[in-house]
């Protein structure tokens, strides 16, 4: 298998390979760039399929150019034909034409699929066309092993308000049993108090909490969190443990976020090294 050797030395197991299908962030804090940084930090080999190119910085999105679906298909086919793949994630997929191409490709990869349903940027800019949300809910979510919406995204998917931890759990159950996701992680970054995320795997509910960090440097947190889960899944880590480890990773990244630019600065993708992998979620 490709990826089983490095510098002529046989490895005891295949190199874990992770794929991100998402948009490019010219400021480097979110999207493809955040995903690849995360894969690298967590020791999974990262690959990418770019869906859109954005002109953006920490203050917002100034422009978006969507790649033709045929180019997205060619990128997917190139990877499928040659590269090993152990987990993949999707981020920004802005329109139905792109979604159809991705939906057709995912079953061929036969790897765990994590969906970060990117609909709104940290800055508040809408990144997904409204008519695409229905297609995502009806056709892409049933293909997933995990969906990772924040509260506004979960409300868009379920069309129900979320005001409490109980509402978060009900939303996760709805996404799994109502729309066919393998599991749902509803992230509570938009609530007050502890940073609570809830995971429902179709049978059991899990809660992950960490201290809430007061900072404006949260650009790319959703991308980074889902990418970390994807990296761990590519290494064979079970879902609940992958989410727990990813929560530690993103918490460290937020704590040590960068004050770069005039708006919402990016998370720190190498912060976990500085903290010595200190575990602060439970």
Short mmCIF file of C-alpha atoms in Angstrom, two decimals, residues 4-278:
data_model
loop_
_atom_site.label_atom_id
_atom_site.label_comp_id
_atom_site.label_asym_id
_atom_site.label_seq_id
_atom_site.Cartn_x
_atom_site.Cartn_y
_atom_site.Cartn_z
CA UNK A 4 3.74 2.30 4.18
CA UNK A 5 7.37 3.28 3.70
CA UNK A 6 9.37 6.39 4.52
CA UNK A 7 12.91 7.17 3.31
CA UNK A 8 13.34 3.53 2.31
CA UNK A 9 12.61 2.27 5.83
CA UNK A 10 9.64 -0.05 6.26
CA UNK A 11 7.08 1.17 8.78
CA UNK A 12 5.27 -1.16 11.15
CA UNK A 13 1.89 0.27 10.10
CA UNK A 14 0.49 2.50 7.36
CA UNK A 15 0.95 6.23 7.75
CA UNK A 16 -2.46 7.67 8.78
CA UNK A 17 -3.79 9.79 5.95
CA UNK A 18 -6.55 12.40 6.31
CA UNK A 19 -8.37 14.41 3.64
CA UNK A 20 -10.07 17.78 3.93
CA UNK A 21 -12.63 18.94 1.37
CA UNK A 22 -13.16 22.63 2.03
CA UNK A 23 -12.53 26.22 1.06
CA UNK A 24 -9.23 28.07 1.11
CA UNK A 25 -8.73 30.88 3.63
CA UNK A 26 -6.17 33.37 2.38
CA UNK A 27 -5.41 34.49 5.95
CA UNK A 28 -4.44 30.95 6.96
CA UNK A 29 -6.67 30.70 10.03
CA UNK A 30 -9.56 28.56 8.84
CA UNK A 31 -10.59 26.21 6.05
CA UNK A 32 -8.05 24.12 4.17
CA UNK A 33 -5.12 25.88 5.82
CA UNK A 34 -6.35 25.25 9.37
CA UNK A 35 -7.16 21.63 8.56
CA UNK A 36 -3.73 20.87 7.10
CA UNK A 37 -1.96 22.56 10.02
CA UNK A 38 -4.00 20.42 12.42
CA UNK A 39 -3.33 17.18 10.54
CA UNK A 40 0.38 17.96 10.57
CA UNK A 41 0.47 18.77 14.29
CA UNK A 42 -1.37 15.57 15.16
CA UNK A 43 0.85 13.44 12.91
CA UNK A 44 -1.55 12.49 10.15
CA UNK A 45 -0.59 13.02 6.51
CA UNK A 46 -2.89 15.73 5.16
CA UNK A 47 -4.43 15.99 1.70
CA UNK A 48 -6.88 18.54 0.35
CA UNK A 49 -9.63 19.10 -2.17
CA UNK A 50 -10.35 22.82 -2.54
CA UNK A 51 -13.99 23.74 -3.18
CA UNK A 52 -13.78 27.54 -3.06
CA UNK A 53 -11.16 30.24 -2.83
CA UNK A 54 -11.89 33.08 -0.44
CA UNK A 55 -10.30 36.49 -0.09
CA UNK A 56 -10.52 36.97 3.66
CA UNK A 57 -8.67 38.10 6.73
CA UNK A 58 -9.41 38.41 10.42
CA UNK A 59 -12.05 41.11 9.80
CA UNK A 60 -14.19 39.15 7.35
CA UNK A 61 -14.66 37.72 3.88
CA UNK A 62 -14.05 40.16 1.03
CA UNK A 63 -14.64 37.79 -1.86
CA UNK A 64 -15.42 34.19 -2.78
CA UNK A 65 -14.75 32.25 -5.97
CA UNK A 66 -16.27 28.77 -6.25
CA UNK A 67 -14.32 26.21 -8.25
CA UNK A 68 -16.15 24.44 -11.08
CA UNK A 69 -17.63 21.10 -9.95
CA UNK A 70 -15.59 19.31 -12.63
CA UNK A 71 -12.37 20.51 -10.96
CA UNK A 72 -13.59 19.34 -7.55
CA UNK A 73 -14.38 15.96 -9.09
CA UNK A 74 -10.92 15.75 -10.66
CA UNK A 75 -9.26 16.45 -7.32
CA UNK A 76 -11.33 13.75 -5.63
CA UNK A 77 -10.64 11.22 -8.37
CA UNK A 78 -6.90 11.93 -8.28
CA UNK A 79 -6.76 11.12 -4.58
CA UNK A 80 -9.05 8.12 -4.81
CA UNK A 81 -6.99 6.60 -7.62
CA UNK A 82 -3.62 6.81 -5.89
CA UNK A 83 -3.61 7.74 -2.23
CA UNK A 84 -4.46 5.76 0.91
CA UNK A 85 -7.16 7.39 3.01
CA UNK A 86 -8.14 6.63 6.59
CA UNK A 87 -10.53 9.51 7.39
CA UNK A 88 -11.93 12.61 5.70
CA UNK A 89 -13.80 15.76 6.57
CA UNK A 90 -15.76 18.38 4.72
CA UNK A 91 -15.96 22.05 5.54
CA UNK A 92 -17.23 24.77 3.25
CA UNK A 93 -19.28 23.32 0.37
CA UNK A 94 -21.20 26.31 -0.82
CA UNK A 95 -23.70 25.07 -3.41
CA UNK A 96 -25.67 22.04 -4.50
CA UNK A 97 -23.52 21.29 -7.56
CA UNK A 98 -20.46 20.88 -5.36
CA UNK A 99 -22.40 18.82 -2.83
CA UNK A 100 -23.57 16.39 -5.49
CA UNK A 101 -19.99 15.77 -6.58
CA UNK A 102 -18.86 15.20 -3.00
CA UNK A 103 -21.85 12.99 -2.18
CA UNK A 104 -21.03 10.75 -5.14
CA UNK A 105 -17.38 10.42 -4.11
CA UNK A 106 -17.64 9.76 -0.38
CA UNK A 107 -18.84 6.12 -0.53
CA UNK A 108 -15.83 5.17 -2.68
CA UNK A 109 -13.35 6.28 -0.01
CA UNK A 110 -14.72 3.80 2.56
CA UNK A 111 -13.31 5.89 5.41
CA UNK A 112 -14.86 7.69 8.40
CA UNK A 113 -16.47 10.93 7.26
CA UNK A 114 -16.67 13.99 9.54
CA UNK A 115 -18.85 16.90 8.41
CA UNK A 116 -18.25 20.39 9.72
CA UNK A 117 -21.38 22.07 8.31
CA UNK A 118 -19.76 25.45 7.66
CA UNK A 119 -22.58 27.92 7.14
CA UNK A 120 -21.44 31.12 8.86
CA UNK A 121 -17.90 32.39 9.49
CA UNK A 122 -16.72 33.59 12.92
CA UNK A 123 -16.98 37.12 11.56
CA UNK A 124 -20.67 36.58 10.77
CA UNK A 125 -20.32 36.24 7.00
CA UNK A 126 -22.69 33.69 5.46
CA UNK A 127 -20.67 31.06 3.57
CA UNK A 128 -23.37 28.67 2.33
CA UNK A 129 -26.18 29.40 -0.09
CA UNK A 130 -29.59 28.96 1.53
CA UNK A 131 -30.87 26.37 -0.96
CA UNK A 132 -27.79 24.26 -0.32
CA UNK A 133 -28.71 23.74 3.33
CA UNK A 134 -31.64 21.50 2.43
CA UNK A 135 -29.48 19.35 0.16
CA UNK A 136 -26.80 19.06 2.84
CA UNK A 137 -29.37 17.95 5.39
CA UNK A 138 -31.12 15.46 3.15
CA UNK A 139 -28.24 14.00 1.12
CA UNK A 140 -24.89 14.57 2.82
CA UNK A 141 -25.70 14.15 6.51
CA UNK A 142 -26.88 10.52 6.00
CA UNK A 143 -23.39 9.69 4.65
CA UNK A 144 -21.57 10.95 7.74
CA UNK A 145 -19.99 9.18 10.66
CA UNK A 146 -20.06 12.46 12.59
CA UNK A 147 -21.57 15.94 12.14
CA UNK A 148 -20.05 18.78 14.21
CA UNK A 149 -22.39 21.82 14.18
CA UNK A 150 -22.11 24.74 16.54
CA UNK A 151 -25.37 25.95 18.07
CA UNK A 152 -26.42 28.30 15.22
CA UNK A 153 -25.66 25.56 12.67
CA UNK A 154 -27.55 22.95 14.68
CA UNK A 155 -30.52 25.32 14.83
CA UNK A 156 -30.38 25.74 11.05
CA UNK A 157 -30.25 21.98 10.53
CA UNK A 158 -33.04 21.05 12.96
CA UNK A 159 -35.04 24.29 12.67
CA UNK A 160 -35.36 24.34 16.47
CA UNK A 161 -34.01 26.84 18.99
CA UNK A 162 -31.27 25.76 21.41
CA UNK A 163 -31.17 27.51 24.77
CA UNK A 164 -29.95 24.87 27.23
CA UNK A 165 -27.73 21.82 27.56
CA UNK A 166 -30.85 19.66 27.32
CA UNK A 167 -31.71 21.38 24.03
CA UNK A 168 -28.21 20.61 22.75
CA UNK A 169 -28.69 16.93 23.55
CA UNK A 170 -32.12 16.90 21.91
CA UNK A 171 -30.61 18.54 18.82
CA UNK A 172 -27.85 15.92 18.63
CA UNK A 173 -30.44 13.14 18.87
CA UNK A 174 -32.55 14.82 16.16
CA UNK A 175 -29.58 15.07 13.79
CA UNK A 176 -28.84 11.36 14.27
CA UNK A 177 -32.33 9.87 14.33
CA UNK A 178 -34.08 12.49 12.20
CA UNK A 179 -31.50 12.99 9.45
CA UNK A 180 -29.43 9.81 9.55
CA UNK A 181 -26.04 10.99 10.82
CA UNK A 182 -23.83 8.35 12.38
CA UNK A 183 -23.23 10.65 15.34
CA UNK A 184 -23.59 14.34 16.20
CA UNK A 185 -21.36 16.67 18.21
CA UNK A 186 -23.22 19.88 19.08
CA UNK A 187 -20.69 22.50 20.18
CA UNK A 188 -21.61 25.01 22.84
CA UNK A 189 -19.15 27.79 22.15
CA UNK A 190 -22.00 30.26 21.70
CA UNK A 191 -23.44 29.65 25.18
CA UNK A 192 -22.40 31.25 28.47
CA UNK A 193 -20.64 29.39 31.26
CA UNK A 194 -18.51 26.31 30.77
CA UNK A 195 -17.59 25.40 27.21
CA UNK A 196 -19.87 22.37 26.89
CA UNK A 197 -20.06 20.10 23.85
CA UNK A 198 -22.40 17.13 23.63
CA UNK A 199 -21.79 13.99 21.57
CA UNK A 200 -24.54 11.51 20.71
CA UNK A 201 -23.43 8.35 18.92
CA UNK A 202 -26.89 6.90 18.38
CA UNK A 203 -26.88 5.00 21.65
CA UNK A 204 -25.14 7.04 24.31
CA UNK A 205 -24.78 10.73 25.16
CA UNK A 206 -21.42 12.16 26.21
CA UNK A 207 -20.57 15.59 27.61
CA UNK A 208 -17.21 17.32 27.21
CA UNK A 209 -16.50 20.48 29.18
CA UNK A 210 -13.61 22.88 29.58
CA UNK A 211 -13.11 26.32 31.04
CA UNK A 212 -14.44 29.13 28.88
CA UNK A 213 -11.61 31.33 27.61
CA UNK A 214 -12.31 35.03 27.13
CA UNK A 215 -10.73 35.95 23.80
CA UNK A 216 -11.64 37.29 20.40
CA UNK A 217 -9.02 35.08 18.72
CA UNK A 218 -11.33 32.26 17.66
CA UNK A 219 -10.97 32.36 13.88
CA UNK A 220 -11.02 28.80 12.54
CA UNK A 221 -12.00 27.03 15.76
CA UNK A 222 -14.70 24.91 14.13
CA UNK A 223 -12.44 23.86 11.28
CA UNK A 224 -9.61 23.02 13.65
CA UNK A 225 -11.80 21.05 16.07
CA UNK A 226 -13.32 18.87 13.33
CA UNK A 227 -9.91 18.43 11.68
CA UNK A 228 -8.46 17.21 14.97
CA UNK A 229 -11.25 14.65 15.30
CA UNK A 230 -10.58 13.56 11.71
CA UNK A 231 -6.87 13.19 12.38
CA UNK A 232 -7.48 10.99 15.41
CA UNK A 233 -10.03 8.88 13.53
CA UNK A 234 -7.47 8.37 10.74
CA UNK A 235 -5.20 6.88 13.40
CA UNK A 236 -7.83 4.39 14.49
CA UNK A 237 -8.85 6.19 17.70
CA UNK A 238 -12.47 5.40 18.71
CA UNK A 239 -14.98 8.23 18.21
CA UNK A 240 -15.57 9.22 21.84
CA UNK A 241 -11.84 9.28 22.58
CA UNK A 242 -11.13 11.15 19.33
CA UNK A 243 -13.57 13.88 20.37
CA UNK A 244 -12.12 14.04 23.87
CA UNK A 245 -8.57 14.46 22.55
CA UNK A 246 -9.70 16.99 19.96
CA UNK A 247 -11.42 19.02 22.69
CA UNK A 248 -8.11 19.20 24.55
CA UNK A 249 -6.36 20.27 21.35
CA UNK A 250 -8.79 23.05 20.42
CA UNK A 251 -8.96 24.34 24.01
CA UNK A 252 -5.18 24.77 24.02
CA UNK A 253 -5.37 26.43 20.61
CA UNK A 254 -7.94 28.96 21.82
CA UNK A 255 -6.08 29.64 25.06
CA UNK A 256 -2.94 30.54 23.12
CA UNK A 257 -4.64 32.16 20.13
CA UNK A 258 -2.79 34.80 18.16
CA UNK A 259 -3.49 38.53 18.21
CA UNK A 260 -2.82 38.82 14.50
CA UNK A 261 -4.79 41.26 12.39
CA UNK A 262 -7.49 43.76 13.29
CA UNK A 263 -10.36 41.31 13.86
CA UNK A 264 -10.79 37.79 15.21
CA UNK A 265 -7.27 36.35 15.33
CA UNK A 266 -6.59 32.66 14.62
CA UNK A 267 -6.25 29.79 17.04
CA UNK A 268 -2.75 28.46 17.77
CA UNK A 269 -2.27 25.12 16.03
CA UNK A 270 0.94 24.25 17.84
CA UNK A 271 -0.24 25.30 21.31
CA UNK A 272 -0.69 21.71 22.48
CA UNK A 273 3.08 21.25 22.28
CA UNK A 274 3.57 24.21 24.59
CA UNK A 275 1.13 22.77 27.10
CA UNK A 276 2.62 19.30 27.03
CA UNK A 277 -0.73 17.80 26.02
CA UNK A 278 -2.26 18.89 29.33
#
